[in-house]
Coordinates of C-alpha atoms in Angstrom, one line a residue:
Chain A
X1 CA -9.7 20.9 -11.2
X2 CA -11.4 18.8 -8.2
X3 CA -11.8 14.7 -10.0
X4 CA -12.9 11.9 -7.2
X5 CA -12.9 8.7 -9.1
X6 CA -15.4 7.4 -6.7
X7 CA -18.3 9.6 -8.7
X8 CA -17.0 8.2 -11.4
X9 CA -18.5 5.4 -13.4
X10 CA -15.7 4.5 -15.8
X11 CA -16.0 1.8 -18.3
X12 CA -18.2 -1.2 -16.9
X13 CA -15.7 -4.0 -16.0
X14 CA -18.2 -6.1 -18.6
X15 CA -17.3 -4.0 -21.2
X16 CA -13.5 -4.6 -21.2
X17 CA -12.5 -7.3 -22.8
X18 CA -9.8 -6.7 -25.8
X19 CA -9.5 -9.0 -29.0
X20 CA -5.7 -9.9 -29.8
X21 CA -6.0 -7.6 -32.6
X22 CA -7.1 -4.7 -29.9
X23 CA -3.9 -6.3 -28.0
X24 CA -1.6 -5.6 -30.6
X25 CA -0.4 -2.0 -29.9
X26 CA 2.0 -0.3 -32.4
X27 CA 5.1 -0.3 -30.7
X28 CA 7.0 3.1 -30.2
X29 CA 10.2 4.6 -32.8
X30 CA 13.2 3.8 -29.7
X31 CA 15.1 6.3 -31.8
X32 CA 12.3 9.4 -31.9
X33 CA 11.0 8.9 -28.7
X34 CA 10.2 10.9 -25.9
X35 CA 12.5 9.2 -23.0
X36 CA 10.1 10.0 -20.3
X37 CA 7.0 8.7 -22.8
X38 CA 9.4 5.5 -22.4
X39 CA 9.6 5.8 -19.0
X40 CA 6.0 6.5 -18.4
X41 CA 5.4 2.9 -19.9
X42 CA 7.9 1.0 -18.2
X43 CA 6.0 2.3 -14.9
X44 CA 2.9 1.2 -16.2
X45 CA 3.9 -1.8 -17.0
X46 CA 5.5 -2.3 -13.3
X47 CA 2.1 -0.8 -12.2
X48 CA -0.5 -3.2 -13.4
X49 CA 2.0 -6.5 -12.7
X50 CA 2.0 -5.2 -9.4
X51 CA -1.7 -4.9 -9.6
X52 CA -1.9 -8.6 -11.3
X53 CA 0.6 -10.3 -8.3
X54 CA -1.2 -8.9 -5.3
X55 CA -4.6 -9.7 -6.8
X56 CA -3.3 -13.6 -7.0
X57 CA -2.1 -13.3 -3.5
X58 CA -5.4 -12.4 -2.4
X59 CA -7.4 -14.8 -4.1
X60 CA -4.8 -17.6 -2.7
X61 CA -6.5 -15.9 0.7
X62 CA -10.5 -17.1 -0.1
X63 CA -12.4 -19.9 -1.5
X64 CA -15.6 -16.9 -2.0
X65 CA -16.8 -17.5 -4.8
X66 CA -18.1 -14.0 -5.5
X67 CA -14.5 -12.6 -4.4
X68 CA -12.7 -14.3 -6.6
X69 CA -14.6 -14.2 -9.9
X70 CA -14.4 -10.8 -9.3
X71 CA -11.0 -10.8 -8.4
X72 CA -10.3 -13.1 -11.7
X73 CA -12.3 -10.9 -14.2
X74 CA -9.9 -7.7 -13.0
X75 CA -7.3 -10.3 -12.7
X76 CA -7.3 -10.8 -16.6
X77 CA -8.1 -7.2 -17.3
X78 CA -4.8 -5.8 -15.5
X79 CA -3.2 -8.0 -17.6
X80 CA -4.9 -7.4 -20.9
X81 CA -3.1 -3.7 -20.1
X82 CA -0.5 -5.1 -18.8
X83 CA 0.3 -6.4 -22.3
X84 CA -1.1 -3.1 -24.2
X85 CA 1.8 -0.8 -22.3
X86 CA 4.0 -3.5 -22.8
X87 CA 3.6 -4.1 -25.8
X88 CA 5.1 -0.7 -27.3
X89 CA 8.1 -1.1 -26.2
X90 CA 9.9 -2.4 -29.4
X91 CA 11.1 -5.4 -30.1
X92 CA 14.6 -3.9 -31.8
X93 CA 15.2 -2.0 -28.0
X94 CA 17.7 -4.2 -26.5
X95 CA 17.1 -5.8 -23.0
X96 CA 19.6 -3.2 -22.1
X97 CA 18.2 -0.6 -23.5
X98 CA 15.5 -1.0 -21.6
X99 CA 17.4 -1.5 -19.0
X100 CA 17.9 2.3 -19.5
X101 CA 15.4 2.9 -19.6
X102 CA 13.9 1.5 -16.3
X103 CA 16.6 3.4 -14.0
X104 CA 15.8 6.4 -15.7
X105 CA 12.6 5.4 -14.5
X106 CA 14.2 4.6 -11.2
X107 CA 16.3 8.7 -10.7
X108 CA 13.0 11.1 -12.3
X109 CA 10.1 9.0 -10.7
X110 CA 11.9 8.4 -7.1
X111 CA 13.6 12.6 -7.6
X112 CA 9.6 13.2 -8.2
X113 CA 8.1 11.5 -5.0
X114 CA 11.1 12.7 -2.9
X115 CA 10.4 16.5 -4.0
X116 CA 6.9 16.1 -3.6
X117 CA 6.5 13.0 -0.6
X118 CA 4.9 15.1 2.4
X119 CA 6.3 12.8 5.3
X120 CA 9.7 13.6 6.0
X121 CA 10.7 9.8 6.9
X122 CA 9.1 8.3 3.8
X123 CA 11.0 11.3 1.8
X124 CA 14.1 10.5 3.7
X125 CA 13.1 6.5 2.3
X126 CA 13.2 8.0 -1.4
X127 CA 16.2 10.2 -1.2
X128 CA 18.7 6.5 0.4
X129 CA 16.9 4.6 -2.6
X130 CA 16.9 7.7 -4.9
X131 CA 21.2 7.4 -4.6
X132 CA 21.4 3.7 -5.3
X133 CA 19.5 3.9 -8.3
X134 CA 21.0 6.5 -9.4
X135 CA 24.5 4.9 -9.1
X136 CA 23.0 2.1 -11.4
X137 CA 22.2 4.1 -14.4
X138 CA 25.7 4.7 -14.4
X139 CA 26.6 0.9 -14.4
X140 CA 24.4 0.1 -16.8
X141 CA 25.7 3.0 -19.0
X142 CA 29.2 1.6 -19.0
X143 CA 28.1 -2.2 -19.4
X144 CA 26.6 -0.2 -22.6
X145 CA 28.9 1.4 -24.0
X146 CA 31.2 -2.0 -23.9
X147 CA 28.8 -4.4 -25.2
X148 CA 27.4 -2.5 -27.6
X149 CA 29.7 0.4 -28.3
X150 CA 26.8 3.3 -27.9
X151 CA 26.3 6.0 -25.6
X152 CA 23.2 5.4 -23.2
X153 CA 22.6 9.8 -22.8
X154 CA 21.5 9.3 -26.5
X155 CA 18.4 7.1 -24.7
X156 CA 18.1 9.0 -21.3
X157 CA 17.7 12.3 -23.9
X158 CA 20.3 14.3 -21.3
X159 CA 17.4 15.1 -19.7
X160 CA 19.1 12.6 -16.4
X161 CA 22.5 12.9 -15.5
X162 CA 24.9 9.5 -15.6
X163 CA 26.9 9.6 -12.5
X164 CA 28.2 7.8 -10.3
X165 CA 25.7 8.1 -7.4
X166 CA 26.4 5.8 -3.9
X167 CA 28.8 3.1 -5.4
X168 CA 26.8 0.4 -6.1
X169 CA 29.1 -2.3 -4.2
X170 CA 28.2 -0.6 -1.1
X171 CA 24.6 -0.5 -1.5
X172 CA 24.9 -4.1 -0.1
X173 CA 24.0 -4.7 3.8
X174 CA 22.4 -7.0 5.8
X175 CA 19.1 -8.3 4.9
X176 CA 17.9 -6.5 8.7
X177 CA 18.3 -3.2 8.0
X178 CA 16.2 -2.7 4.7
X179 CA 13.4 -3.1 6.8
X180 CA 11.5 0.5 7.6
X181 CA 8.8 1.8 10.2
X182 CA 5.4 2.3 8.4
X183 CA 3.2 4.6 7.9
X184 CA 0.2 5.0 9.9
X185 CA -2.8 3.9 7.5
X186 CA -5.0 6.6 9.8
X187 CA -2.9 9.5 9.3
X188 CA -0.9 9.2 6.5
X189 CA -1.7 11.8 4.1
X190 CA -3.0 10.1 0.7
X191 CA -0.2 10.8 -1.2
X192 CA 2.3 9.4 0.7
X193 CA 0.0 6.1 0.6
X194 CA -0.1 6.5 -3.4
X195 CA 3.8 7.1 -3.5
X196 CA 4.7 4.2 -1.5
X197 CA 2.3 2.1 -3.9
X198 CA 3.9 3.9 -6.7
X199 CA 7.4 2.8 -5.7
X200 CA 6.8 0.1 -4.7
X201 CA 5.5 -1.4 -7.7
X202 CA 8.4 -0.2 -9.7
X203 CA 11.0 -1.5 -8.0
X204 CA 9.3 -4.9 -7.7
X205 CA 9.4 -4.6 -11.5
X206 CA 13.1 -3.4 -11.7
X207 CA 13.5 -6.2 -9.6
X208 CA 11.3 -8.8 -11.4
X209 CA 13.2 -8.1 -15.2
X210 CA 16.6 -7.9 -14.3
X211 CA 16.4 -11.3 -12.4
X212 CA 14.9 -12.2 -15.7
X213 CA 16.8 -10.8 -17.9
X214 CA 20.7 -11.8 -16.5
X215 CA 20.4 -15.0 -18.0
X216 CA 20.0 -13.4 -21.5
X217 CA 23.5 -12.0 -22.0
X218 CA 26.5 -14.0 -22.8
X219 CA 29.2 -12.2 -21.8
X220 CA 30.1 -12.7 -18.0
X221 CA 30.3 -8.9 -16.9
X222 CA 26.4 -8.5 -17.9
X223 CA 25.2 -11.5 -16.3
X224 CA 27.2 -10.5 -12.9
X225 CA 26.0 -7.2 -12.9
X226 CA 22.6 -7.7 -13.6
X227 CA 23.2 -10.3 -10.6
X228 CA 24.2 -7.9 -8.2
X229 CA 21.6 -5.2 -9.4
X230 CA 18.9 -7.5 -9.0
X231 CA 19.4 -8.3 -5.5
X232 CA 19.7 -4.4 -4.4
X233 CA 16.4 -3.8 -5.7
X234 CA 15.1 -6.9 -4.2
X235 CA 16.6 -4.5 -1.7
X236 CA 14.8 -1.8 -2.5
X237 CA 11.6 -3.8 -2.5
X238 CA 11.8 -4.5 0.5
X239 CA 13.2 -1.1 1.9
X240 CA 9.5 0.4 0.3
X241 CA 7.8 -2.7 1.2
X242 CA 8.1 -2.5 4.8
X243 CA 6.7 1.8 4.8
X244 CA 2.7 -0.2 3.8
X245 CA 1.0 -0.2 6.8
X246 CA -0.4 -4.0 7.5
X247 CA -3.1 -2.7 9.0
X248 CA -5.4 -2.7 6.2
X249 CA -7.7 -5.6 5.2
X250 CA -7.7 -7.2 1.4
X251 CA -9.9 -5.7 0.4
X252 CA -9.4 -2.0 1.2
X253 CA -6.0 -3.3 0.3
X254 CA -7.8 -4.1 -3.2
X255 CA -9.8 -0.5 -3.5
X256 CA -6.1 1.1 -3.0
X257 CA -4.6 -0.4 -5.7
X258 CA -7.6 0.5 -7.8
X259 CA -7.0 4.2 -6.4
X260 CA -3.4 4.2 -7.4
X261 CA -3.6 2.5 -11.2
X262 CA -6.7 5.8 -11.3
X263 CA -4.5 8.2 -9.8
X264 CA -1.2 6.9 -12.1
X265 CA -2.9 6.8 -15.6
X266 CA -3.8 10.1 -14.6
X267 CA -0.9 11.4 -14.1
X268 CA 0.7 9.7 -17.2
X269 CA -2.7 11.5 -19.7
X270 CA -1.3 14.5 -18.2
X271 CA 2.1 14.7 -19.4
X272 CA 1.9 12.5 -22.0
X273 CA 3.7 14.0 -25.5
X274 CA 2.2 11.6 -27.6
X275 CA -1.0 11.3 -28.6
X276 CA -1.4 7.6 -29.7
X277 CA 0.0 6.6 -26.1
X278 CA -2.2 8.9 -24.5
X279 CA -5.6 8.1 -25.8
X280 CA -4.1 4.3 -24.3
X281 CA -3.4 6.1 -20.7
X282 CA -7.1 7.3 -20.8
X283 CA -8.8 4.2 -21.7
X284 CA -7.2 2.5 -19.2
X285 CA -7.8 5.6 -16.8
X286 CA -11.3 4.5 -18.2
X287 CA -10.8 1.3 -17.0
X288 CA -9.6 1.5 -14.0
X289 CA -12.8 3.3 -13.2
X290 CA -14.8 1.3 -13.5
X291 CA -12.7 -1.9 -11.9
X292 CA -12.2 0.5 -8.9
X293 CA -16.7 0.2 -8.6
X294 CA -16.2 -3.2 -8.3
X295 CA -13.8 -2.8 -5.5
X296 CA -15.5 -0.2 -3.3
X297 CA -19.4 -2.8 -4.0
X298 CA -16.8 -5.5 -2.6
X299 CA -15.9 -3.3 0.7
X300 CA -18.5 -2.1 1.2
X301 CA -21.2 -5.2 1.7
X302 CA -19.0 -7.6 2.8
X303 CA -17.2 -5.3 5.3
X304 CA -20.1 -2.7 6.0
X305 CA -17.5 0.0 4.5
X306 CA -17.8 3.0 2.6
X307 CA -14.9 3.5 -0.1
X308 CA -15.3 7.1 0.6
X309 CA -14.2 6.9 4.3
X310 CA -11.0 5.6 3.4
X311 CA -10.5 7.3 0.0
X312 CA -9.7 11.4 0.3
X313 CA -13.0 13.6 -1.2
X314 CA -10.9 14.4 -4.5
X315 CA -7.7 13.0 -6.2
X316 CA -4.2 14.7 -5.1
X317 CA -4.2 16.8 -7.6
X318 CA 0.0 16.7 -8.0
X319 CA 0.1 14.5 -10.7
X320 CA 3.4 11.6 -11.0
X321 CA 5.6 13.2 -13.6
X322 CA 8.3 12.1 -15.0
X323 CA 11.3 15.8 -15.7
X324 CA 14.3 16.4 -15.4
X325 CA 15.5 16.5 -11.3
X326 CA 19.8 17.4 -11.6
X327 CA 19.3 19.8 -9.1
X328 CA 17.7 18.4 -6.8
X329 CA 20.0 15.0 -7.4
X330 CA 22.8 16.9 -7.3
X331 CA 21.9 18.1 -3.6
X332 CA 20.6 15.0 -2.2
X333 CA 24.2 13.5 -3.5
X334 CA 26.1 16.4 -1.6
X335 CA 24.5 15.4 1.6
X336 CA 23.7 11.7 1.7
X337 CA 26.8 9.8 0.0
X338 CA 27.7 8.6 2.9
X339 CA 24.5 7.4 4.2
X340 CA 23.9 3.3 5.5
X341 CA 20.9 1.7 7.3
X342 CA 21.3 0.6 10.6
X343 CA 18.3 -1.3 11.2
X344 CA 15.3 1.8 10.7
X345 CA 18.1 4.2 11.2
X346 CA 20.3 6.2 8.7
X347 CA 23.4 6.8 10.0
X348 CA 26.7 7.8 8.1
X349 CA 29.0 4.8 7.5
X350 CA 31.8 6.5 10.2
X351 CA 29.5 6.4 13.1
X352 CA 29.0 2.6 12.3
X353 CA 30.8 -0.3 14.8
X354 CA 33.2 -1.5 13.2
X355 CA 31.9 -5.0 14.4
X356 CA 28.6 -3.7 12.8
X357 CA 26.7 -6.8 10.3
X358 CA 27.2 -4.0 7.3
X359 CA 30.8 -4.6 7.0
X360 CA 30.5 -8.6 7.7
X361 CA 27.8 -8.8 5.2
X362 CA 30.0 -6.4 2.4
X363 CA 33.0 -9.2 3.4
X364 CA 31.2 -12.2 2.7
X365 CA 29.1 -10.4 -0.7
X366 CA 31.9 -8.3 -2.7
X367 CA 34.4 -11.0 -1.2
X368 CA 36.4 -11.8 -4.8
X369 CA 35.3 -7.9 -5.9
X370 CA 32.1 -7.0 -7.8
X371 CA 30.7 -7.0 -11.0
X372 CA 29.7 -3.2 -10.2
X373 CA 33.3 -2.0 -10.4
X374 CA 35.1 -4.7 -12.9
X375 CA 32.7 -2.6 -15.4
X376 CA 33.6 0.6 -14.8
X377 CA 37.3 -1.2 -14.3
X378 CA 37.1 -2.6 -18.2
X379 CA 35.8 0.8 -19.3
X380 CA 38.8 2.7 -17.8
X381 CA 40.9 0.5 -19.1
X382 CA 39.9 0.4 -22.6
X383 CA 38.9 3.8 -23.4
X384 CA 40.9 5.4 -20.4
X385 CA 37.8 6.9 -18.6
X386 CA 34.3 6.1 -17.7
X387 CA 31.2 6.6 -19.4
X388 CA 29.1 10.3 -17.9
X389 CA 26.9 12.7 -19.2
X390 CA 27.4 15.2 -16.5
X391 CA 26.1 18.7 -18.0
X392 CA 25.2 20.6 -14.7
X393 CA 29.4 20.3 -14.3
X394 CA 31.6 18.9 -12.3
X395 CA 30.4 15.6 -9.7
X396 CA 29.9 17.1 -6.3
X397 CA 31.1 14.7 -4.5
X398 CA 34.7 15.2 -4.7
X399 CA 35.6 11.5 -4.6
X400 CA 33.5 10.7 -7.4
X401 CA 34.8 13.1 -10.0
X402 CA 36.8 11.8 -12.8
X403 CA 40.5 11.5 -12.1
X404 CA 41.4 14.3 -14.1
X405 CA 38.8 16.7 -13.3
X406 CA 39.9 15.9 -9.0
X407 CA 41.7 17.9 -7.8
Chain B
X1 CA -21.2 13.1 12.3
X2 CA -19.4 10.7 13.9
X3 CA -16.3 9.6 12.4
X4 CA -16.4 5.2 11.1
X5 CA -12.7 5.4 10.0
X6 CA -10.1 8.6 11.0
X7 CA -7.7 9.3 8.2
X8 CA -6.2 12.4 7.3
X9 CA -9.1 13.8 6.0
X10 CA -11.1 13.7 9.6
X11 CA -8.5 14.8 10.8
X12 CA -7.0 11.3 12.5
X13 CA -3.8 10.9 14.6
X14 CA -1.7 9.0 16.5
X15 CA 1.3 7.7 18.7
X16 CA 4.0 7.7 16.5
X17 CA 7.3 5.6 17.5
X18 CA 10.0 3.7 15.4
X19 CA 7.8 1.7 14.4
X20 CA 5.1 3.8 13.4
X21 CA 6.1 6.6 11.2
X22 CA 3.3 10.0 11.9
X23 CA 4.6 13.6 11.9
X24 CA 3.7 16.3 13.6
X25 CA 1.0 17.4 13.7
X26 CA -0.3 13.9 13.2
X27 CA 2.0 12.8 16.0
X28 CA 1.2 12.5 19.8
X29 CA 2.8 12.1 22.6
X30 CA 1.8 10.8 26.2
X31 CA 2.4 14.2 28.0
X32 CA -0.8 15.8 25.2
X33 CA -2.7 12.8 25.8
X34 CA -3.0 12.4 29.4
X35 CA -3.0 16.2 30.1
X36 CA -7.0 15.5 30.5
X37 CA -6.9 13.7 33.7
X38 CA -4.0 15.5 35.8
X39 CA -5.4 15.5 39.0
X40 CA -7.8 12.5 38.6
X41 CA -5.0 9.7 39.8
X42 CA -5.4 7.5 36.8
X43 CA -2.9 7.2 34.5
X44 CA -4.6 9.7 31.9
X45 CA -2.4 8.5 28.9
X46 CA -3.1 4.9 29.6
X47 CA -7.3 5.8 30.0
X48 CA -6.5 7.9 26.3
X49 CA -5.6 4.4 24.8
X50 CA -8.3 2.3 26.5
X51 CA -10.7 5.1 25.2
X52 CA -9.4 5.1 22.0
X53 CA -9.3 0.9 21.9
X54 CA -13.2 1.1 23.0
X55 CA -14.0 3.3 20.4
X56 CA -12.3 1.3 17.0
X57 CA -14.2 -1.3 18.9
X58 CA -17.4 0.0 18.5
X59 CA -16.6 1.2 15.0
X60 CA -15.5 -1.5 13.6
X61 CA -18.7 -2.9 15.0
X62 CA -20.9 -0.2 13.0
X63 CA -18.4 -1.7 10.0
X64 CA -19.7 -5.3 11.4
X65 CA -23.4 -4.8 11.6
X66 CA -23.6 -3.0 8.4
X67 CA -22.2 -6.1 6.8
X68 CA -24.0 -8.3 8.4
X69 CA -27.6 -6.6 7.6
X70 CA -26.5 -7.1 4.4
X71 CA -25.6 -10.5 3.9
X72 CA -27.6 -12.5 6.1
X73 CA -30.8 -14.4 4.8
X74 CA -32.9 -14.2 7.7
X75 CA -35.2 -10.6 8.0
X76 CA -35.4 -11.6 11.7
X77 CA -32.0 -11.7 12.0
X78 CA -31.2 -9.0 9.6
X79 CA -34.0 -7.0 11.7
X80 CA -31.8 -7.0 15.1
X81 CA -28.7 -6.6 12.7
X82 CA -29.8 -3.0 11.3
X83 CA -31.6 -2.3 15.1
X84 CA -28.0 -3.2 16.8
X85 CA -26.1 -1.3 14.0
X86 CA -28.1 1.8 14.8
X87 CA -27.5 1.8 18.3
X88 CA -24.1 0.8 17.9
X89 CA -23.1 4.1 15.9
X90 CA -24.6 5.6 18.7
X91 CA -22.2 4.0 21.2
X92 CA -19.7 5.5 18.9
X93 CA -21.3 9.1 18.9
X94 CA -21.4 8.9 22.5
X95 CA -17.8 7.9 23.1
X96 CA -16.6 10.4 20.6
X97 CA -18.9 13.0 22.4
X98 CA -17.7 11.8 25.7
X99 CA -13.9 12.0 24.7
X100 CA -14.0 15.7 23.8
X101 CA -16.1 16.5 26.4
X102 CA -13.6 15.7 29.0
X103 CA -10.7 17.5 26.6
X104 CA -9.3 14.8 24.4
X105 CA -9.2 13.9 20.6
X106 CA -11.7 11.4 19.2
X107 CA -9.7 11.2 16.2
X108 CA -6.9 9.8 18.2
X109 CA -5.8 6.3 17.4
X110 CA -3.6 4.3 20.0
X111 CA -1.4 1.4 19.2
X112 CA -3.8 -1.2 21.4
X113 CA -6.4 0.4 19.0
X114 CA -4.8 -0.8 16.1
X115 CA -4.4 -3.9 17.4
X116 CA -7.8 -4.1 18.3
X117 CA -8.9 -3.3 13.8
X118 CA -6.7 -5.5 13.6
X119 CA -8.4 -8.1 15.3
X120 CA -12.0 -7.4 14.5
X121 CA -10.5 -7.2 11.1
X122 CA -9.6 -11.2 11.0
X123 CA -13.1 -11.1 12.6
X124 CA -15.3 -9.3 9.9
X125 CA -13.6 -11.3 7.5
X126 CA -14.2 -14.6 8.8
X127 CA -17.0 -14.3 7.9
X128 CA -16.8 -13.5 4.6
X129 CA -13.5 -15.0 3.7
X130 CA -13.8 -18.5 3.4
X131 CA -17.3 -18.5 2.6
X132 CA -17.2 -21.2 -0.4
X133 CA -16.7 -24.1 1.8
X134 CA -19.6 -23.4 3.6
X135 CA -23.2 -23.6 3.2
X136 CA -26.3 -20.6 3.9
X137 CA -26.2 -22.1 7.1
X138 CA -23.0 -22.5 8.1
X139 CA -22.3 -18.7 7.0
X140 CA -25.6 -17.2 9.1
X141 CA -23.5 -19.3 12.0
X142 CA -20.7 -17.8 11.4
X143 CA -21.9 -14.1 11.2
X144 CA -23.8 -14.5 14.1
X145 CA -20.4 -16.1 16.4
X146 CA -18.9 -13.2 15.3
X147 CA -21.6 -10.8 16.8
X148 CA -21.6 -12.8 19.7
X149 CA -17.7 -12.1 20.5
X150 CA -18.2 -8.7 18.9
X151 CA -20.3 -7.6 21.6
X152 CA -18.5 -10.3 24.5
X153 CA -15.0 -7.7 24.2
X154 CA -18.4 -4.9 23.5
X155 CA -19.8 -5.5 26.9
X156 CA -16.6 -6.3 28.5
X157 CA -15.3 -2.8 27.7
X158 CA -18.0 -1.0 29.0
X159 CA -17.9 -2.9 32.4
X160 CA -14.9 -1.7 32.6
X161 CA -15.1 2.1 32.3
X162 CA -18.1 1.4 34.3
X163 CA -15.3 0.5 36.6
X164 CA -13.1 3.2 36.1
X165 CA -15.9 5.7 36.7
X166 CA -16.2 4.5 39.9
X167 CA -12.3 4.2 40.9
X168 CA -12.7 8.7 39.0
X169 CA -12.6 11.4 41.8
X170 CA -16.1 13.4 41.4
X171 CA -15.2 16.0 39.1
X172 CA -16.7 16.4 35.0
X173 CA -14.7 13.6 33.5
X174 CA -15.8 10.6 36.0
X175 CA -19.2 12.7 35.2
X176 CA -18.8 12.6 31.5
X177 CA -17.9 8.9 31.6
X178 CA -20.1 8.1 33.6
X179 CA -23.2 9.8 31.6
X180 CA -22.1 7.6 28.6
X181 CA -21.8 4.2 30.1
X182 CA -25.5 4.7 31.4
X183 CA -27.3 4.9 28.5
X184 CA -24.9 2.8 26.4
X185 CA -25.2 -0.6 29.3
X186 CA -28.6 -1.7 29.2
X187 CA -27.7 -1.9 25.5
X188 CA -24.8 -3.8 25.9
X189 CA -26.5 -6.1 27.9
X190 CA -29.3 -6.6 25.6
X191 CA -27.2 -6.5 22.9
X192 CA -24.6 -10.0 24.4
X193 CA -27.4 -11.7 25.9
X194 CA -29.0 -11.7 22.9
X195 CA -26.9 -12.3 20.4
X196 CA -26.4 -15.4 23.4
X197 CA -29.8 -16.9 23.1
X198 CA -29.6 -16.6 19.2
X199 CA -27.0 -18.7 19.3
X200 CA -28.7 -20.6 21.6
X201 CA -31.7 -20.9 19.5
X202 CA -29.8 -21.4 15.8
X203 CA -27.7 -23.9 17.5
X204 CA -30.7 -26.5 18.9
X205 CA -32.8 -25.5 15.4
X206 CA -30.0 -26.6 13.1
X207 CA -29.4 -30.0 15.9
X208 CA -33.3 -30.2 15.5
X209 CA -33.8 -29.3 12.0
X210 CA -34.6 -32.4 9.1
X211 CA -33.1 -30.6 6.2
X212 CA -29.3 -30.3 7.5
X213 CA -29.9 -34.4 7.8
X214 CA -29.7 -34.5 4.6
X215 CA -26.2 -34.5 2.8
X216 CA -26.3 -32.2 -0.1
X217 CA -29.4 -30.3 0.9
X218 CA -30.4 -28.0 -2.5
X219 CA -29.3 -24.4 -1.3
X220 CA -32.8 -22.7 -2.0
X221 CA -34.0 -25.7 0.6
X222 CA -31.3 -24.0 2.9
X223 CA -31.9 -20.8 2.3
X224 CA -35.8 -21.1 3.0
X225 CA -35.2 -23.3 5.9
X226 CA -33.5 -20.5 7.0
X227 CA -35.7 -17.7 6.0
X228 CA -38.0 -19.1 8.7
X229 CA -35.9 -19.3 11.5
X230 CA -37.6 -17.8 14.8
X231 CA -41.2 -16.9 12.3

């Protein structure tokens, strides 16, 4: 069914403010929550945080009172939405358990976006990041077992495999090699724009989460692993952020942000299995429709541009969907495990010259060992094997199979 | 119907590069861009890029006029902005038709057109982004300055096109472009002359206005003064 958000009035912004008690949402039960409900909560928290951060950046670039007031109001409303969404995470879900959820988001979101992405270069960027986040899930799953003696697969519900990806230790690259070319705001498929904005928000939230939680751990191996992976997430924010066309004005970017939030709440509502949580997605969808109207009005009055000029006639009919992507991830593992970045290009590691900055950077940051390797060594040292959840058979890459299965 | 913002939905194309990710059929190359100009002796790909830039400036000009017409407090200025806005949108139509008539693609957005859009976006943003520190008279001056700058570029663009027409051999390309130049040229002369003269008038009005001499003059007094300009 065709859905044009511009034709929906949504909830007027002046009616959106909620009381503390309304924001005091009941958390889900971590023992029986659907793993993909958890991932939806994590993702939408990141979408709201990005909206708030963007709004802060925008308002620092203007002293136009009307625009500043509109941004301030939307920011407060987005902040309330963020509180309501993030409040769904229960207090008895440890940061490490939430982290497992973050990496399940990273894997199943990135895989879905890559599978449905129309631009081949953007798909390549997603595939490249996918294998790196996939490895993070494996490293954290081993840390979870080491620290808490628990199985990460209980959290992922066996919907996402847990096994090595492109090893984290080789993911560290010179910052110049995180950059990419960007799409054209004129020719980009609307879905591409939404995909890029969504993955940037998700990676940014993951980066911030790891950067802030690493110091909460006592164990050096945990602190080290969080710090190491937080750095890769920063690489990913750069990697995906550089795909965005810088040509668009601040007000156009505001409209695109609001449009993406509409798209994302609509997507989350489409597949949500928890009726109570779906009602939150639906409420926020109504709110974002109202906020989109405000952004469109600012664009019309200040830039003379109708939002309909820059937005598609209807929302893409493909929602962002959390589902199992095991076969897809395996196919990318098999074909792209050895890829590295060289400027904007993706090349086989064997094709990099010996004096490439990648190797110099690797030597610097990995001098003295990498926590992502040490966590596996500790797990294998204590238990004889690492933690995996390979429901679809042995690892598709021979070098990454468990020693007992290698052959 | 004219296109004011080329997008995937309108059939936009661009020139892909290492830095700009566009896939076929939305990416075009110099060979295809230059094809309509074969046999004319000009660098066809360059001219296609130039026409795209001129068209983009007209498109941005239409947005500029819509914006300032909606925000000016002066009825005389508003009427002029609305009139010039209509004429500028007509220029978009003429250029689109001319590009299509010679076998080009009016939905093509060249690298220089992207740069033009960047400049024009900054120009338009400058008319409202710092409103907080501008009183109503300053806002009017800034909007008129933006119009003057935009029209100066516009005037130069059409003068360049007129020159290009003179350099082209007789034929359809020359005829089509010349026709557009003949219709638009006088209007561009008028737009630039009006913007330049009006800026001079507004400057003199404010320099001699007692309202401006009062530090902290009330906003409503200023609005009233602006409304009465040119009356």
